[in-house]
XYZ file of N, CA, C and O in Angstrom:
448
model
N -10.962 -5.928 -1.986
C -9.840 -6.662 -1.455
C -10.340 -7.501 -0.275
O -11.145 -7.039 0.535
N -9.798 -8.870 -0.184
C -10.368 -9.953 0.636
C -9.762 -9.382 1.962
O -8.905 -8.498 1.983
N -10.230 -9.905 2.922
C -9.707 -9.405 4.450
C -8.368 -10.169 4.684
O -7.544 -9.683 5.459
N -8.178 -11.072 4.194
C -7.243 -11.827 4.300
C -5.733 -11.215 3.829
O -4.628 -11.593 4.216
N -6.056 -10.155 2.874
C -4.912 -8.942 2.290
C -4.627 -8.234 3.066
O -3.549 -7.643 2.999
N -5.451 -8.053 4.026
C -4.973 -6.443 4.564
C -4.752 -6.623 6.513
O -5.300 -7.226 7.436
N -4.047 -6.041 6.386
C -2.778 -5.672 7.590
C -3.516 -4.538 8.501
O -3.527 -3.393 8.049
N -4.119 -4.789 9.732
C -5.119 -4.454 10.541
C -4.246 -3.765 11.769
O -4.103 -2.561 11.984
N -3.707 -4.876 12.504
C -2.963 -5.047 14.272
C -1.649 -3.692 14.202
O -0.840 -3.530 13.288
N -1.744 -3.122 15.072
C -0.567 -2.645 15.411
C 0.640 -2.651 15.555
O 1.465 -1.737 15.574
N 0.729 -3.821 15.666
C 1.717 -4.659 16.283
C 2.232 -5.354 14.944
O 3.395 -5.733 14.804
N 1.295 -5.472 14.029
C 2.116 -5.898 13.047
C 2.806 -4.742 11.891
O 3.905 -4.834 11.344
N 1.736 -3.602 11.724
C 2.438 -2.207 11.580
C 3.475 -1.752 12.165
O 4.026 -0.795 11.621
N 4.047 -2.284 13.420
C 5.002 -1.935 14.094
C 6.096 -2.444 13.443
O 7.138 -1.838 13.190
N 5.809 -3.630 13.169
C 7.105 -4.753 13.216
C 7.857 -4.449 11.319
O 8.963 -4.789 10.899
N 6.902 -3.825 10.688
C 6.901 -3.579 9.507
C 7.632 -2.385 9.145
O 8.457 -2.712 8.293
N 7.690 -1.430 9.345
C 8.028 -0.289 10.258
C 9.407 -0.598 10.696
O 10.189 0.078 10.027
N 9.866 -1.165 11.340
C 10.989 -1.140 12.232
C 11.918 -1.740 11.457
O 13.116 -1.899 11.693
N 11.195 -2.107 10.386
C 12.322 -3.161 9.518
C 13.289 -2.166 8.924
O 14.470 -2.387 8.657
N 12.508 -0.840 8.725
C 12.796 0.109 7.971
C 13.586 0.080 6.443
O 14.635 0.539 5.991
N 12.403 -0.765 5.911
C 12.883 -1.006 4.483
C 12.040 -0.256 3.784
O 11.021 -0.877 3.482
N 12.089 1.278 3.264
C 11.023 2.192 3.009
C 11.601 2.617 1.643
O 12.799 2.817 1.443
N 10.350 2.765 0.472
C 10.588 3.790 -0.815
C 9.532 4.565 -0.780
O 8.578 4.350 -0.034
N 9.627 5.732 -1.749
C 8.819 6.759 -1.619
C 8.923 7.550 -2.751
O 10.046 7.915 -3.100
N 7.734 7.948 -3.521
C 7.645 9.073 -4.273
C 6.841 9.780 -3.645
O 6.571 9.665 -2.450
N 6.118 11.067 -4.892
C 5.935 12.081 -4.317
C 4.129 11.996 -4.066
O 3.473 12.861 -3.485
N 3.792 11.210 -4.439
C 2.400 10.581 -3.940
C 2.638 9.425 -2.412
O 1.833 9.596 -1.497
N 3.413 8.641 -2.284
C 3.287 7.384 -1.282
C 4.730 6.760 -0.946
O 5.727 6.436 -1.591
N 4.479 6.760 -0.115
C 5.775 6.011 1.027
C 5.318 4.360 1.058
O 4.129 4.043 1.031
N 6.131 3.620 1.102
C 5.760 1.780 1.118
C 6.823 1.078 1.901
O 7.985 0.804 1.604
N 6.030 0.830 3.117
C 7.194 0.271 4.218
C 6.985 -1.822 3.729
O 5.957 -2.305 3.253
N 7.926 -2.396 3.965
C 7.811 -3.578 3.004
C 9.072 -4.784 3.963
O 10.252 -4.542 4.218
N 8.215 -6.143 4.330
C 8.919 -6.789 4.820
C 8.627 -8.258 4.068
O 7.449 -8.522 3.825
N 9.371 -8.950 3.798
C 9.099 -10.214 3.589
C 8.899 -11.109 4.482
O 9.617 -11.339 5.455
N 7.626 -11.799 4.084
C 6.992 -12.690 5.430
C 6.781 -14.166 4.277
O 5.783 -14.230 3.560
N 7.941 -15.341 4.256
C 7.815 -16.219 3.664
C 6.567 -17.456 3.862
O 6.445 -18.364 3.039
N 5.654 -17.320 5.118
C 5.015 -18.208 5.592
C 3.734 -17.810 4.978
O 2.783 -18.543 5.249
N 3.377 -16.186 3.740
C 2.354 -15.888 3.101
C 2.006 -17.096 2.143
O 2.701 -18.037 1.762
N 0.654 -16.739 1.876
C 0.495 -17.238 0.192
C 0.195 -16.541 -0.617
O 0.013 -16.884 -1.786
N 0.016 -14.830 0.051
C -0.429 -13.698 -0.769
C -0.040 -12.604 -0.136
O 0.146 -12.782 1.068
N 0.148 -11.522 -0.533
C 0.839 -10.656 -0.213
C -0.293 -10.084 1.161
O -1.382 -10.635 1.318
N 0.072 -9.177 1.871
C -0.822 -8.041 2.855
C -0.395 -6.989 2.730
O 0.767 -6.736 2.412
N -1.571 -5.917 3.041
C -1.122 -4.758 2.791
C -2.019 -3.880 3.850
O -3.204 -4.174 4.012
N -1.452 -2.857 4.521
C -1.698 -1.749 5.320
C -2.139 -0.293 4.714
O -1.281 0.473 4.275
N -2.998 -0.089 4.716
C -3.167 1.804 4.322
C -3.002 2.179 5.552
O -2.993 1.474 6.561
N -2.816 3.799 5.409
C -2.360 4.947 6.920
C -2.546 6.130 5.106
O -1.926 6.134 4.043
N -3.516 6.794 5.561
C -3.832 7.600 5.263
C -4.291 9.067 6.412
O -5.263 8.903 7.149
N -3.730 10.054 6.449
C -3.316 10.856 7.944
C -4.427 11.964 7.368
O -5.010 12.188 6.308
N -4.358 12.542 8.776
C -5.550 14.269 8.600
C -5.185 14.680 7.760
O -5.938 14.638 6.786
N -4.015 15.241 7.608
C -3.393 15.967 6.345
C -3.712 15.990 5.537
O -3.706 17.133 5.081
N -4.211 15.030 4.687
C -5.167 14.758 3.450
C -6.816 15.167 2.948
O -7.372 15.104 1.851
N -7.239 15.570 4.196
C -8.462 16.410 4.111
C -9.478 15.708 5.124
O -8.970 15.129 6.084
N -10.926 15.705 4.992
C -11.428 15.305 5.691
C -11.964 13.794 5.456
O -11.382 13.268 4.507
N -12.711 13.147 5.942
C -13.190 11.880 6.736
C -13.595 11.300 4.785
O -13.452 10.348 4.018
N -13.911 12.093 4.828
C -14.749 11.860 2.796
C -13.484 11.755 1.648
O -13.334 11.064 0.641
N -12.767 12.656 2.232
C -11.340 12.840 1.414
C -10.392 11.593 1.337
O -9.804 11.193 0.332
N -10.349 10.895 2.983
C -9.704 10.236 3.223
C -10.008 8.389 2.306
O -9.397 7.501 1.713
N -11.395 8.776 2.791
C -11.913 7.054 2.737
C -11.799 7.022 0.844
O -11.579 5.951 0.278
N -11.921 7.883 0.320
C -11.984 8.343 -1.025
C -10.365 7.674 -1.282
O -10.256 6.691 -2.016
N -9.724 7.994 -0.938
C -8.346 8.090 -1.095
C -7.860 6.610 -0.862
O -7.075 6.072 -1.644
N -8.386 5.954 0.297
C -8.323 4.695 0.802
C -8.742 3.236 -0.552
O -8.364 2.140 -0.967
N -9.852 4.391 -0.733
C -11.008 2.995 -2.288
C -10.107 3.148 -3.423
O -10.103 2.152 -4.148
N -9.242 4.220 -3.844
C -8.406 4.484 -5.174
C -7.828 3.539 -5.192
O -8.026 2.507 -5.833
N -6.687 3.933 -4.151
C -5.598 2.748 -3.384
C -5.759 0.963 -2.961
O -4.856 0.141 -3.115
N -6.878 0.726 -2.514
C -7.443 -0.578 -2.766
C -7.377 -1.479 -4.173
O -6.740 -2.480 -4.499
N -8.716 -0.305 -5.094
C -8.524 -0.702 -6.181
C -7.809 -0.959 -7.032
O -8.158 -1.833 -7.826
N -6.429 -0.242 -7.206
C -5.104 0.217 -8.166
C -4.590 -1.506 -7.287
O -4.523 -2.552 -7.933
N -4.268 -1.415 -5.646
C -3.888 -3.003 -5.442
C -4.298 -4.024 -6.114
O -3.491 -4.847 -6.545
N -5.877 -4.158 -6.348
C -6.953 -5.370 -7.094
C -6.492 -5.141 -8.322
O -5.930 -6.216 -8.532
N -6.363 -4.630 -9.092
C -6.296 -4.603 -10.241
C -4.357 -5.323 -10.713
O -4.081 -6.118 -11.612
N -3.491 -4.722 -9.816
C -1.741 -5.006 -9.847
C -1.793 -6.307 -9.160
O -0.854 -7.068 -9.392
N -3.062 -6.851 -8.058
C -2.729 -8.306 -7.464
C -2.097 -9.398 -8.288
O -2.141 -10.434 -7.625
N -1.682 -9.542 -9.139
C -1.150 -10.262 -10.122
C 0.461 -10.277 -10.210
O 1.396 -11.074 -10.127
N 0.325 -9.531 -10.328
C 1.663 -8.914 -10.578
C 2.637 -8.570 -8.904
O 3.859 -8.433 -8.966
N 2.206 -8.513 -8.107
C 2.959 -8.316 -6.488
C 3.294 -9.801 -6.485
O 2.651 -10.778 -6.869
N 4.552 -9.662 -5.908
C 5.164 -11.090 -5.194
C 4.431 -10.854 -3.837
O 4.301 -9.872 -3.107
N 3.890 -12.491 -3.780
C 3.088 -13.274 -2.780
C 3.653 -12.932 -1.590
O 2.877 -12.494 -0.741
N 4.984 -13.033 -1.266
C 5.502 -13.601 -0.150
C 5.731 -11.926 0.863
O 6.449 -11.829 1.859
N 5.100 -11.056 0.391
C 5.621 -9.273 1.243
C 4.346 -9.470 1.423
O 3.369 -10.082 0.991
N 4.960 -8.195 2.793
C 3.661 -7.811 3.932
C 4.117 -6.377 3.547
O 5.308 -6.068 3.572
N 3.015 -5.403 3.146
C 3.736 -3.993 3.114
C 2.700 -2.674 3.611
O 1.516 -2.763 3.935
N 3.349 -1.735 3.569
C 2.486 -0.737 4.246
C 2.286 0.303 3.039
O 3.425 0.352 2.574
N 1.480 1.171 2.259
C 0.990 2.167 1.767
C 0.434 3.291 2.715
O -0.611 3.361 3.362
N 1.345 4.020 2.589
C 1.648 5.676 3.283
C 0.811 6.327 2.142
O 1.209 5.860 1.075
N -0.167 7.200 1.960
C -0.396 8.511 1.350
C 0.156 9.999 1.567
O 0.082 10.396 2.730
N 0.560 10.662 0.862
C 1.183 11.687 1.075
C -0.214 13.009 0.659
O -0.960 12.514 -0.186
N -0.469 13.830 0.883
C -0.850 15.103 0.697
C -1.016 15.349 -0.673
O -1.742 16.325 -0.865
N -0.631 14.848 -1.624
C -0.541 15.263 -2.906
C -1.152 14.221 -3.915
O -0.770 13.979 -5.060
N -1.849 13.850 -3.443
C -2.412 12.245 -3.619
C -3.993 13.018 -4.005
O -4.724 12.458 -4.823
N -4.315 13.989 -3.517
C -6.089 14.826 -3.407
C -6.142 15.003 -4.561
O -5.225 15.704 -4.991
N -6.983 14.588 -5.412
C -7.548 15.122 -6.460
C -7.032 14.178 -7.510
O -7.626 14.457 -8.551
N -6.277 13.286 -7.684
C -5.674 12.335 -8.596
C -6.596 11.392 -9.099
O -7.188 10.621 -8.343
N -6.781 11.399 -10.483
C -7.599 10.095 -11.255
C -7.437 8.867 -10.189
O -6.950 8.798 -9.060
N -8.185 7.755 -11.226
C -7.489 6.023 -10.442
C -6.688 6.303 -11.188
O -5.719 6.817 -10.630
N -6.563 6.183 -12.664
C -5.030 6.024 -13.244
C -3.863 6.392 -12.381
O -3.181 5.535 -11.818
N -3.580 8.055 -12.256
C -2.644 8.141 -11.718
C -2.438 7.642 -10.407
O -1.292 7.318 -10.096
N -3.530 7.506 -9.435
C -3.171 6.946 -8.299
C -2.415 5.392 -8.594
O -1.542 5.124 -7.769
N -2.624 4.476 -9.542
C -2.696 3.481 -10.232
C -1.189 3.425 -10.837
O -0.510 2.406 -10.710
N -0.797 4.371 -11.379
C 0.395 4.088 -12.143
C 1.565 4.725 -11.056
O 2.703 4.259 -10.997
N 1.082 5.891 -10.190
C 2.177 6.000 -8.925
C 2.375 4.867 -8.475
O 3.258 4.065 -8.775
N 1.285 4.758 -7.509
C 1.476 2.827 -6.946
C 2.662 2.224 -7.435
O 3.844 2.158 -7.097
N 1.810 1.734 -8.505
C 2.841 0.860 -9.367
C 4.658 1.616 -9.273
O 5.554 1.092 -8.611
N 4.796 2.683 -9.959
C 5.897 3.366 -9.569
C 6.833 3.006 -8.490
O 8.031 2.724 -8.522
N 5.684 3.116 -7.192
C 6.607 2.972 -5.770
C 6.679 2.106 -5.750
O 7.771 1.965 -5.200
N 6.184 0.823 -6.023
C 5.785 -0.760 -5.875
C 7.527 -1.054 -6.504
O 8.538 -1.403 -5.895
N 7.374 -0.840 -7.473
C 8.836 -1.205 -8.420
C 10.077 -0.366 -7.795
O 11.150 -0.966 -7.728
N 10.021 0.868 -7.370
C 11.054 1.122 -6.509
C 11.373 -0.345 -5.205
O 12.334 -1.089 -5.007
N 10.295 -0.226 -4.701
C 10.727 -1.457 -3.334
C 10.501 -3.130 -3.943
O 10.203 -4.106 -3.255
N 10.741 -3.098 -5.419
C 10.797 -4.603 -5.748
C 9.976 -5.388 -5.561
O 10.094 -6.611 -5.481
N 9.047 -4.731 -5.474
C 7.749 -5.649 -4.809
C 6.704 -6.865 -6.088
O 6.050 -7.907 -6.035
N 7.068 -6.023 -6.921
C 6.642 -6.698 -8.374
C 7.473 -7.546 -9.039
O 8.694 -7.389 -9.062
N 6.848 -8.513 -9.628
C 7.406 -9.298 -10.200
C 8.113 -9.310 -11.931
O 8.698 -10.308 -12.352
């Protein structure tokens, strides 16, 4: 994923966040604002201790990337959104990490 996708600043996690426009299954939470001045969507991971250690995490982080690269097609351009991992996310293929995604993605309309 290009750097240009992904949602870094605090401050913009904040503002994303506060909108409190949130869906959630039992893998991932997706906080989601529309930012019309995009030409491509952004996106935030927050992947927490809870999930295991430093190896567990970044592991968890590359699933989640990839399952994005692969759905970039399909996300409307114009959202800035956040991907929450939940605890139950450890041990999951790409598929399933891949087809949850997708799951929560279509709960918050994010797809086209």
């Amino acid at each position: 994923m290009k750097k240009s996708y992904r949602i870094k600043k605090e401050k913009d996690f904040q503002t994303i966040i506060q909108a409190k426009q949130s869906f959630a299954n039992r893998n991932f939470i997706v906080y989601h604002l529309e930012n019309p001045k995009n030409t491509h969507y952004r996106v935030g991971l927050s992947v927490g201790k809870k999930i295991g250690n430093a190896v567990t995490r970044n592991r968890v982080k590359r699933l989640i990337r990839q399952s994005l690269f692969e759905l970039t097609e399909i996300i409307k351009s114009d959202q800035d959104f956040i991907v929450i991992a939940r605890p139950n996310i450890v041990g999951l293929s790409q598929k399933d990490v891949k087809s949850n995604l997708e799951h929560v993605l279509k709960l918050a309309n994010l797809i086209k």
